[in-house]
Coordinates of C-alpha atoms in Angstrom, one line a residue:
Chain A
M1 CA 31.1 -38.7 15.9
F2 CA 28.1 -36.5 15.4
L3 CA 25.8 -39.0 17.1
D4 CA 28.1 -39.4 20.1
P5 CA 25.9 -37.9 22.8
N6 CA 28.9 -37.0 25.0
S7 CA 30.8 -35.1 22.4
K8 CA 31.4 -31.4 22.8
W9 CA 29.6 -30.7 19.6
A10 CA 26.5 -32.4 20.6
A11 CA 26.4 -30.5 23.9
R12 CA 26.6 -27.2 22.0
L13 CA 24.4 -28.0 19.1
N14 CA 21.6 -29.8 21.0
P15 CA 20.1 -26.7 22.8
V16 CA 20.0 -24.9 19.4
L17 CA 18.3 -27.8 17.7
F18 CA 15.7 -28.2 20.4
L19 CA 15.0 -24.5 20.8
L20 CA 15.1 -23.4 17.2
P21 CA 11.6 -24.4 16.0
A22 CA 9.8 -22.7 18.9
L23 CA 12.1 -19.8 19.1
S24 CA 12.2 -18.9 15.4
I25 CA 8.4 -18.9 15.1
Y26 CA 8.0 -17.0 18.4
I27 CA 10.5 -14.3 17.5
I28 CA 9.3 -13.7 14.0
F29 CA 5.5 -13.8 14.6
A30 CA 5.2 -12.6 18.2
I31 CA 8.3 -10.6 19.4
Y32 CA 8.9 -8.8 16.1
P33 CA 5.3 -7.6 15.8
T34 CA 5.4 -6.4 19.4
V35 CA 8.5 -4.3 18.7
S36 CA 7.0 -3.2 15.4
V37 CA 3.8 -1.9 17.0
V38 CA 5.9 0.4 19.1
E39 CA 7.9 1.5 16.1
Y40 CA 4.8 2.1 13.9
S41 CA 3.3 4.2 16.7
F42 CA 6.0 6.8 16.1
T43 CA 5.2 7.0 12.4
D44 CA 2.4 8.4 10.1
W45 CA 2.3 5.2 8.1
D46 CA -1.0 4.3 6.4
G47 CA -0.2 0.6 6.2
I48 CA 0.1 0.5 2.4
S49 CA 2.4 3.1 0.9
P50 CA 6.1 2.4 0.8
E51 CA 6.7 5.8 2.5
R52 CA 6.5 6.4 6.2
N53 CA 7.8 9.3 8.3
Y54 CA 8.8 9.3 11.9
I55 CA 6.7 11.9 13.6
G56 CA 7.9 11.4 17.2
L57 CA 5.2 11.4 19.8
E58 CA 2.6 13.0 17.5
N59 CA 0.3 9.9 17.6
Y60 CA 0.4 9.8 21.4
R61 CA -0.4 13.6 21.6
K62 CA -3.3 13.0 19.3
M63 CA -4.4 10.0 21.3
F64 CA -4.5 11.8 24.6
S65 CA -6.6 14.6 23.2
D66 CA -8.9 12.2 21.2
K67 CA -12.3 12.2 22.8
I68 CA -13.2 8.9 21.2
F69 CA -10.1 7.3 22.6
W70 CA -11.1 8.3 26.1
E71 CA -14.6 7.1 25.6
A72 CA -13.2 3.7 24.5
F73 CA -10.8 3.8 27.5
R74 CA -13.7 4.5 29.9
N75 CA -15.9 1.8 28.3
T76 CA -13.1 -0.7 28.5
F77 CA -12.9 -0.1 32.3
V78 CA -16.6 -0.1 32.8
W79 CA -16.8 -3.3 30.7
S80 CA -14.1 -5.0 32.8
G81 CA -15.7 -3.7 36.1
V82 CA -19.0 -5.4 35.3
I83 CA -17.3 -8.6 34.3
L84 CA -15.2 -8.5 37.5
V85 CA -18.3 -8.1 39.7
I86 CA -20.1 -11.0 38.0
N87 CA -17.2 -13.4 37.5
V88 CA -15.5 -12.9 40.9
G89 CA -18.5 -12.2 43.1
L90 CA -21.1 -14.6 41.6
G91 CA -18.3 -17.0 40.6
L92 CA -17.3 -17.4 44.3
V93 CA -20.8 -17.8 45.5
I94 CA -21.6 -20.5 42.9
A95 CA -18.4 -22.3 43.7
A96 CA -19.1 -22.2 47.4
M97 CA -22.5 -23.6 46.9
L98 CA -21.2 -26.3 44.5
A99 CA -18.6 -27.4 47.0
R100 CA -21.4 -28.3 49.5
V101 CA -23.3 -30.4 47.1
W102 CA -22.7 -34.0 46.1
K103 CA -25.8 -35.0 44.2
A104 CA -25.8 -34.0 40.5
R105 CA -22.6 -32.0 41.1
L106 CA -20.9 -33.0 37.9
L107 CA -24.0 -32.3 35.8
I108 CA -24.4 -28.8 37.4
Q109 CA -20.7 -28.1 36.9
T110 CA -20.9 -29.2 33.3
C111 CA -23.7 -26.8 32.6
I112 CA -21.8 -23.9 34.1
V113 CA -18.4 -24.7 32.5
L114 CA -19.6 -25.7 29.1
P115 CA -20.0 -22.1 27.8
V116 CA -16.3 -21.6 28.4
V117 CA -15.4 -23.7 25.4
I118 CA -17.9 -22.0 23.0
S119 CA -16.3 -19.7 20.5
P120 CA -16.8 -15.9 21.3
M121 CA -18.1 -15.7 17.7
A122 CA -20.8 -18.3 18.5
V123 CA -21.5 -16.6 21.8
A124 CA -22.0 -13.3 19.9
T125 CA -24.4 -14.9 17.5
I126 CA -26.4 -16.5 20.3
W127 CA -26.7 -13.4 22.4
R128 CA -27.4 -11.1 19.5
W129 CA -30.4 -13.3 18.7
M130 CA -31.6 -13.5 22.3
Y131 CA -31.2 -9.7 22.7
Q132 CA -33.3 -8.9 19.7
P133 CA -36.4 -6.6 20.2
N134 CA -38.6 -9.7 19.7
G135 CA -36.0 -12.1 21.1
V136 CA -36.0 -14.6 24.0
I137 CA -35.1 -12.1 26.7
N138 CA -38.0 -9.7 25.9
Q139 CA -40.4 -12.6 25.4
L140 CA -39.4 -13.9 28.9
L141 CA -39.8 -10.5 30.5
E142 CA -43.3 -10.1 29.0
G143 CA -44.1 -13.7 30.0
I144 CA -43.5 -13.0 33.7
G145 CA -45.2 -9.6 33.6
L146 CA -42.1 -7.4 33.4
G147 CA -42.8 -6.3 29.9
A148 CA -41.9 -2.7 30.9
L149 CA -38.3 -3.7 31.1
A150 CA -38.2 -5.1 27.6
R151 CA -36.0 -3.1 25.2
P152 CA -33.8 -3.5 22.2
W153 CA -30.8 -4.5 24.4
L154 CA -28.1 -3.9 21.9
G155 CA -29.7 -0.8 20.5
D156 CA -30.1 1.0 23.7
P157 CA -27.1 3.3 24.4
N158 CA -27.6 3.0 28.2
V159 CA -27.5 -0.7 28.4
V160 CA -25.6 -2.1 25.4
L161 CA -22.2 -2.2 27.2
Y162 CA -23.7 -4.0 30.2
A163 CA -25.7 -6.4 28.0
L164 CA -22.5 -7.4 26.2
A165 CA -20.5 -7.7 29.4
F166 CA -23.2 -9.9 30.7
A167 CA -23.0 -12.2 27.6
H168 CA -19.2 -12.3 28.0
S169 CA -19.6 -13.2 31.7
W170 CA -22.0 -16.0 30.8
S171 CA -19.3 -17.5 28.6
T172 CA -16.4 -17.0 31.1
I173 CA -17.8 -17.4 34.6
G174 CA -17.3 -21.2 34.4
L175 CA -13.5 -20.6 34.5
S176 CA -13.8 -18.6 37.8
V177 CA -16.0 -21.3 39.3
I178 CA -13.6 -24.1 38.6
I179 CA -10.6 -22.1 39.9
F180 CA -12.6 -21.2 43.1
L181 CA -13.6 -24.8 43.4
A182 CA -10.0 -26.0 43.3
G183 CA -9.2 -23.4 45.9
L184 CA -12.1 -24.5 48.1
Q185 CA -11.0 -28.1 48.0
A186 CA -7.7 -27.0 49.5
V187 CA -9.4 -25.3 52.5
D188 CA -8.8 -27.2 55.7
E189 CA -11.9 -29.2 56.7
D190 CA -10.9 -29.0 60.4
L191 CA -11.6 -25.2 60.3
Y192 CA -15.2 -25.9 59.3
E193 CA -15.6 -28.6 62.0
A194 CA -14.2 -26.3 64.6
S195 CA -16.4 -23.4 63.6
K196 CA -19.4 -25.7 63.6
V197 CA -18.6 -26.7 67.2
D198 CA -18.4 -23.1 68.1
G199 CA -22.0 -22.7 66.7
A200 CA -21.2 -20.7 63.5
T201 CA -24.0 -20.5 60.9
P202 CA -23.2 -21.4 57.3
L203 CA -23.1 -17.7 56.4
Q204 CA -20.7 -17.0 59.2
Q205 CA -18.6 -19.9 58.1
F206 CA -18.5 -18.4 54.6
R207 CA -17.5 -15.0 55.9
Y208 CA -14.9 -16.0 58.5
V209 CA -13.5 -19.3 57.2
T210 CA -14.0 -19.6 53.5
M211 CA -13.3 -16.0 52.4
P212 CA -10.0 -15.5 54.3
A213 CA -8.8 -18.9 53.1
L214 CA -9.6 -18.0 49.6
R215 CA -7.9 -14.6 49.5
P216 CA -5.0 -15.7 47.3
V217 CA -7.2 -17.6 44.8
T218 CA -9.6 -14.6 44.7
A219 CA -6.6 -12.4 43.7
V220 CA -5.8 -14.9 40.9
V221 CA -9.3 -14.9 39.6
F222 CA -9.6 -11.2 39.9
I223 CA -6.5 -10.4 37.9
L224 CA -7.0 -13.2 35.4
T225 CA -10.5 -12.0 34.6
L226 CA -9.2 -8.4 34.3
T227 CA -6.5 -9.2 31.8
Q228 CA -8.8 -11.4 29.8
S229 CA -11.6 -8.8 29.7
F230 CA -9.1 -6.1 28.5
K231 CA -8.2 -8.2 25.5
V232 CA -11.7 -8.9 24.3
F233 CA -12.4 -8.1 20.7
D234 CA -14.5 -10.8 19.1
I235 CA -17.8 -10.6 21.0
V236 CA -18.1 -6.8 20.6
W237 CA -17.0 -6.8 17.0
A238 CA -19.4 -9.6 16.1
T239 CA -22.4 -7.9 17.7
T240 CA -22.3 -4.1 17.7
Q241 CA -18.9 -3.2 16.2
G242 CA -18.8 -0.6 19.0
G243 CA -22.2 0.8 18.3
P244 CA -24.8 2.2 18.6
I245 CA -22.7 5.3 17.7
R246 CA -19.8 4.6 20.2
F247 CA -21.6 3.3 23.2
S248 CA -19.9 -0.1 23.2
E249 CA -16.6 1.0 21.7
I250 CA -13.7 -0.5 23.6
L251 CA -10.0 -0.1 23.0
S252 CA -9.6 -3.2 20.8
T253 CA -12.4 -2.3 18.4
Y254 CA -11.3 1.3 18.2
M255 CA -7.8 0.2 17.4
Y256 CA -9.1 -2.1 14.7
K257 CA -11.2 0.6 13.1
R258 CA -8.5 3.2 13.0
G259 CA -5.6 0.8 12.1
A260 CA -7.1 -1.9 9.8
L261 CA -10.2 -0.2 8.3
E262 CA -9.3 3.5 8.1
N263 CA -5.6 3.0 7.3
Q264 CA -4.3 5.1 10.1
Y265 CA -1.7 2.5 10.9
G266 CA 0.5 4.7 13.0
Y267 CA -2.4 6.0 15.1
G268 CA -3.9 2.5 15.5
S269 CA -0.5 1.2 16.6
A270 CA -0.4 3.9 19.3
I271 CA -3.7 2.6 20.6
G272 CA -2.3 -0.9 20.4
V273 CA 0.6 0.2 22.6
A274 CA -1.8 1.6 25.1
L275 CA -3.5 -1.8 25.2
L276 CA -0.2 -3.6 25.5
V277 CA 0.9 -1.5 28.5
I278 CA -2.4 -2.0 30.3
V279 CA -2.5 -5.7 29.8
S280 CA 1.3 -6.1 30.6
V281 CA 0.9 -4.3 33.9
A282 CA -2.1 -6.5 34.8
T283 CA -0.2 -9.7 33.8
I284 CA 2.9 -8.8 35.8
I285 CA 0.8 -8.4 38.9
Y286 CA -0.8 -11.8 38.1
L287 CA 2.5 -13.5 37.7
Q288 CA 3.7 -11.9 41.0
I289 CA 0.7 -13.3 42.9
Q290 CA 1.3 -16.7 41.3
N291 CA 4.9 -16.7 42.3
R292 CA 4.1 -15.7 45.9
K293 CA 1.6 -18.5 46.1
E294 CA 4.1 -21.0 45.0
Q295 CA 6.7 -20.1 47.6
Chain B
M1 CA -31.1 -31.3 55.5
A2 CA -33.6 -28.8 54.2
N3 CA -30.7 -26.5 53.5
R4 CA -29.1 -29.0 51.2
W5 CA -32.3 -29.1 49.1
V6 CA -32.5 -25.3 48.9
L7 CA -28.9 -25.2 47.8
L8 CA -29.5 -27.9 45.2
F9 CA -32.6 -26.1 43.9
V10 CA -30.7 -22.8 43.5
L11 CA -27.8 -24.5 41.7
G12 CA -30.3 -26.3 39.5
V13 CA -31.9 -23.0 38.4
I14 CA -28.4 -21.6 37.7
A15 CA -27.5 -24.7 35.7
V16 CA -30.6 -24.4 33.6
L17 CA -30.1 -20.7 33.0
M18 CA -26.5 -21.4 32.0
A19 CA -27.5 -24.1 29.6
A20 CA -30.5 -22.3 28.2
P21 CA -28.8 -20.2 25.5
L22 CA -27.2 -23.3 24.0
V23 CA -30.4 -25.4 24.3
L24 CA -32.5 -22.7 22.7
T25 CA -30.1 -22.3 19.9
L26 CA -30.2 -26.1 19.3
F27 CA -34.0 -26.0 19.4
T28 CA -34.2 -23.2 16.8
S29 CA -31.8 -24.9 14.4
L30 CA -34.0 -28.0 14.3
K31 CA -37.4 -26.2 13.9
P32 CA -39.1 -26.0 10.5
T33 CA -39.7 -22.4 9.5
T34 CA -43.4 -22.7 10.4
E35 CA -42.7 -23.3 14.0
L36 CA -40.7 -20.1 14.4
V37 CA -43.8 -18.2 15.5
N38 CA -43.7 -20.3 18.7
P39 CA -41.8 -18.9 21.7
A40 CA -38.1 -19.8 21.6
W41 CA -38.4 -22.2 24.5
Y42 CA -40.9 -24.5 22.7
P43 CA -39.0 -27.6 21.6
P44 CA -39.2 -28.4 17.9
I45 CA -42.2 -30.6 17.1
D46 CA -41.3 -31.7 13.5
L47 CA -37.5 -32.1 13.7
T48 CA -35.8 -31.0 10.5
F49 CA -32.2 -31.0 9.4
E50 CA -33.0 -28.8 6.3
H51 CA -31.2 -25.7 7.8
Y52 CA -28.1 -27.7 8.5
I53 CA -28.0 -29.0 5.0
R54 CA -28.6 -25.6 3.6
V55 CA -25.9 -23.9 5.6
W56 CA -23.5 -26.8 5.1
T57 CA -23.8 -26.8 1.2
E58 CA -25.1 -23.4 0.0
G59 CA -23.8 -21.5 3.0
G60 CA -20.2 -22.8 2.4
F61 CA -19.9 -24.1 5.9
S62 CA -18.4 -27.4 4.7
R63 CA -15.4 -25.5 3.3
Y64 CA -15.2 -23.4 6.5
F65 CA -15.3 -26.5 8.6
V66 CA -12.5 -28.2 6.7
N67 CA -10.3 -25.0 6.9
T68 CA -10.9 -24.7 10.6
L69 CA -10.2 -28.4 11.2
I70 CA -6.9 -28.3 9.2
I71 CA -5.6 -25.2 11.0
S72 CA -6.7 -26.5 14.5
V73 CA -5.3 -30.0 14.1
V74 CA -1.9 -28.8 12.7
D75 CA -1.8 -26.1 15.4
A76 CA -2.3 -28.7 18.2
I77 CA 0.2 -31.2 16.8
V78 CA 3.0 -28.7 16.0
M79 CA 2.5 -26.9 19.3
I80 CA 3.1 -30.2 21.2
L81 CA 6.3 -30.7 19.3
I82 CA 7.9 -27.3 19.5
A83 CA 6.8 -26.4 23.0
S84 CA 8.0 -29.8 24.5
L85 CA 11.3 -29.6 22.6
A86 CA 11.9 -26.1 23.9
A87 CA 10.9 -27.0 27.4
Y88 CA 13.2 -30.0 27.3
A89 CA 16.2 -27.8 26.5
M90 CA 15.2 -25.4 29.2
V91 CA 15.0 -28.1 31.8
F92 CA 17.7 -30.7 30.9
M93 CA 20.4 -28.8 29.0
Q94 CA 23.0 -26.2 30.0
F95 CA 23.6 -23.3 27.7
P96 CA 24.5 -19.6 28.0
G97 CA 21.6 -17.1 28.1
K98 CA 19.1 -19.5 29.6
M99 CA 17.8 -16.9 32.1
L100 CA 17.4 -14.4 29.3
L101 CA 15.5 -16.9 27.2
Q102 CA 13.1 -17.6 30.1
L103 CA 12.4 -13.8 30.4
L104 CA 11.7 -13.7 26.6
F105 CA 9.1 -16.5 27.0
V106 CA 7.5 -14.7 30.0
L107 CA 7.1 -11.7 27.7
G108 CA 4.9 -13.9 25.5
L109 CA 2.5 -14.4 28.3
M110 CA 1.9 -10.6 28.4
I111 CA 1.4 -9.9 24.7
P112 CA -2.3 -9.5 23.9
V113 CA -3.0 -10.7 20.3
T114 CA -5.3 -7.7 19.9
A115 CA -2.5 -5.2 20.4
V116 CA -0.1 -6.7 17.8
V117 CA -2.4 -7.7 15.0
L118 CA -1.6 -4.7 12.8
P119 CA 2.2 -5.4 12.4
L120 CA 1.4 -9.2 12.4
F121 CA -0.7 -8.7 9.3
Q122 CA 2.3 -6.9 7.6
I123 CA 4.7 -9.7 8.5
V124 CA 2.4 -12.5 7.3
R125 CA 1.9 -10.5 4.1
S126 CA 5.6 -9.9 3.6
F127 CA 6.1 -13.7 3.7
G128 CA 3.4 -14.1 1.1
L129 CA 1.3 -16.1 3.6
L130 CA -1.9 -14.1 3.5
N131 CA -4.9 -16.4 2.7
T132 CA -2.9 -19.5 3.5
H133 CA -3.4 -22.0 6.3
L134 CA 0.3 -21.6 7.1
G135 CA 0.1 -17.9 7.8
V136 CA -2.6 -18.3 10.5
I137 CA -0.8 -21.4 11.9
F138 CA 2.5 -19.5 12.4
A139 CA 0.6 -16.6 14.1
D140 CA -1.3 -19.0 16.4
L141 CA 1.8 -20.9 17.4
A142 CA 3.8 -17.8 18.1
L143 CA 1.2 -16.1 20.2
A144 CA 0.5 -19.1 22.4
V145 CA 3.8 -21.0 22.5
S146 CA 4.9 -19.3 25.8
V147 CA 2.0 -20.7 27.7
F148 CA 2.8 -24.3 26.6
V149 CA 6.6 -24.0 27.1
F150 CA 5.9 -23.2 30.7
M151 CA 3.3 -25.9 31.0
F152 CA 5.9 -28.5 29.8
T153 CA 8.7 -26.9 31.8
S154 CA 6.8 -27.4 35.0
Y155 CA 6.0 -30.9 34.0
F156 CA 9.5 -31.8 33.1
A157 CA 10.9 -30.3 36.3
G158 CA 9.1 -33.1 38.1
V159 CA 10.9 -35.8 36.2
P160 CA 13.7 -37.2 38.4
K161 CA 17.0 -36.0 37.2
A162 CA 18.5 -39.4 38.0
L163 CA 16.3 -40.9 35.2
H164 CA 17.8 -38.5 32.7
E165 CA 21.3 -39.1 34.0
A166 CA 20.9 -42.9 33.8
A167 CA 19.8 -42.7 30.2
R168 CA 22.7 -40.5 29.4
I169 CA 25.2 -42.9 30.9
D170 CA 23.5 -45.7 28.8
G171 CA 24.6 -43.7 25.8
A172 CA 21.2 -42.4 24.7
T173 CA 21.2 -39.2 22.7
E174 CA 19.2 -36.2 24.0
F175 CA 16.5 -36.8 21.3
Q176 CA 16.2 -40.5 22.3
I177 CA 15.8 -39.5 26.0
Y178 CA 13.2 -36.9 25.0
R179 CA 11.3 -39.4 23.0
R180 CA 11.6 -42.6 25.0
V181 CA 12.0 -41.4 28.6
V182 CA 10.6 -37.9 29.1
M183 CA 7.7 -37.6 26.7
P184 CA 5.9 -40.8 27.8
I185 CA 5.8 -39.4 31.4
A186 CA 4.4 -36.1 30.2
T187 CA 1.3 -37.5 28.6
P188 CA -1.1 -35.4 30.7
A189 CA 0.7 -32.2 29.5
V190 CA 0.5 -33.5 25.9
V191 CA -3.2 -34.0 26.2
T192 CA -3.8 -30.6 27.8
T193 CA -1.7 -28.9 25.2
A194 CA -3.5 -30.6 22.4
L195 CA -7.0 -29.7 23.8
L196 CA -6.3 -26.1 24.7
E197 CA -4.4 -25.2 21.5
F198 CA -7.1 -26.9 19.4
L199 CA -9.8 -25.0 21.3
W200 CA -8.1 -21.6 21.0
S201 CA -7.4 -22.2 17.4
W202 CA -10.9 -23.4 16.6
N203 CA -12.5 -20.4 18.4
D204 CA -10.4 -17.5 17.3
L205 CA -11.9 -14.8 15.1
L206 CA -9.5 -11.7 15.0
L207 CA -6.5 -13.3 13.4
R208 CA -8.6 -15.2 10.9
L209 CA -10.6 -12.1 10.1
L210 CA -7.4 -10.3 9.3
L211 CA -5.3 -13.0 7.6
M212 CA -8.1 -14.8 5.6
T213 CA -9.8 -12.5 3.2
R214 CA -10.7 -14.9 0.4
D215 CA -13.9 -16.8 0.8
E216 CA -12.4 -20.2 0.1
M217 CA -9.9 -19.8 2.9
R218 CA -12.4 -18.7 5.6
T219 CA -12.8 -20.5 8.9
L220 CA -16.0 -21.1 10.7
S221 CA -15.6 -18.0 12.9
V222 CA -15.2 -15.7 9.9
G223 CA -17.9 -17.6 7.9
L224 CA -20.3 -17.2 10.7
L225 CA -19.5 -13.5 11.1
N226 CA -20.1 -13.0 7.4
F227 CA -23.3 -15.0 7.3
Q228 CA -24.5 -12.9 10.2
G229 CA -23.8 -9.7 8.3
T230 CA -25.6 -10.7 5.2
M231 CA -28.3 -13.0 6.5
T232 CA -29.4 -11.1 9.6
R233 CA -32.9 -12.4 9.6
D234 CA -32.0 -16.0 8.8
V235 CA -32.5 -17.2 12.4
T236 CA -32.5 -20.9 11.6
G237 CA -29.5 -20.6 9.3
L238 CA -27.5 -18.7 12.0
S239 CA -28.4 -21.1 14.8
S240 CA -27.4 -24.1 12.6
G241 CA -24.1 -22.4 11.8
T242 CA -23.6 -21.8 15.5
V243 CA -24.3 -25.4 16.4
I244 CA -22.0 -26.6 13.6
M245 CA -19.2 -24.5 15.1
A246 CA -19.9 -25.6 18.7
I247 CA -20.4 -29.3 18.3
P248 CA -16.8 -30.4 17.9
V249 CA -15.5 -28.5 20.9
V250 CA -18.6 -29.4 23.1
L251 CA -18.0 -33.1 22.3
L252 CA -14.3 -32.8 23.1
F253 CA -15.1 -31.0 26.3
L254 CA -17.6 -33.7 27.4
V255 CA -15.2 -36.5 26.7
F256 CA -12.1 -34.8 28.1
Q257 CA -13.7 -32.7 30.8
R258 CA -11.1 -33.6 33.4
S259 CA -8.2 -32.7 31.3
F260 CA -9.9 -29.5 30.2
V261 CA -10.6 -28.4 33.7
R262 CA -7.1 -29.2 34.8
G263 CA -5.6 -27.4 31.9
M264 CA -7.7 -24.3 32.4
T265 CA -6.9 -24.2 36.1
A266 CA -3.2 -25.2 35.7
G267 CA -2.1 -21.6 35.0
A268 CA -4.2 -20.2 37.8
V269 CA -4.1 -22.7 40.7
K270 CA -0.8 -24.3 41.8

């Protein structure tokens, strides 16, 4: 009877059996921690002792008056801004060029997309080495007579955040390029033909045909890049750990320091909640755009 | 015509610049120590694998490699199973609370790992799973399962309902239909899931840093981080370690480039 697929029992039991593995892991190791991080943020827990007291909004009050939090907050947005400009701006230009080329296209595309699969940890190691005072970047600058620009890239408070953002963009721009490329392939060829007949230059075509047609895809790349750059931890932690001093401190590294290293679990959780809110808002906007595109 | 060549030239320069960091790292890892005085863009003259051997044996990278491989392979296989089963239920079965469940899975797309690592650590510890492969695997699966449930859902939604109905009338159980009818059609989704989950698992640092504190349990990401902390000046060792970590995913990418690109764009372009 149990095996009879049309029995009432099977109809009730089957959804449970099919959903249980995914759902139980998901609830225990994703949903529960998400609820917990909110709960912890209302406590003074140190992460170890059995005792924890609810202290209301104290952690949030502390956070909003914490100068370092605001520095990390500001850095996170500067960081994301730099990455947005490179990944969306340059990403679109590269994709538009790539779409007009047939020779060697796969080879060029492979070079651009390959860094996407490299681990952020490996990216950090590579760029830390290249950014060294006697590293490749400075060697190159001296080689082409721009030695005056050479500097310890990750030790200079004024450039460290930009240098790291650049390294992150190197490893993620390939994703923007392939998304733009897919979008470009969907642009109506007739529009190009028509504009050519009207005597439009390639630049005018880009401005008046390509860009308007790509607006929805651009929105997708924009918000995708934004959400992903907010979440970054690995590459900053593995290079500067937020330093020198706090010039490359972003929200995730600050949270990790307070919560995991200094045992201020409650306070670290409050920073985690801030991160959660920012990323959620960005993701909801992303899903909205996606939905609209599908309709 | 001239325009095309300018375009190709510019793109060529960009491609070389993009590939350069990886190529230079490979060069350095193959250079004998005496050649390190040369500029980084000089190719190695006397190729040597001594740094690889050193990092692999003394550096402990063989153990890190095995740990990483175990976790990534299990992650990929189990992810295919649990995500496709759940998606099957969401598409082909009727049950109360379906909408609510869908919302719950959407929530998973929004949770950044970074924000929830502190309580996640406590939960893994309370199960006694710190410093075990299983602890990291559960965390990986939980934090990415939503993405793949939706990937399979959109794939299954394209399977003709009549096919499912016909199998039902023939007396097949749901599991038989899942295995014999639906999954064979969904091969591209299976491949994409395997590749992406393997990649994410292989590359992650934060979860492994937090959940693997004993040296013999470390993964490549944590091993490399540690190596970098203690052997700052060991340029050849660091570059060999980086190459060891990169080789499997680079090879996978080169072989399955199409699936990778499709998978990475799937969420973004519809």
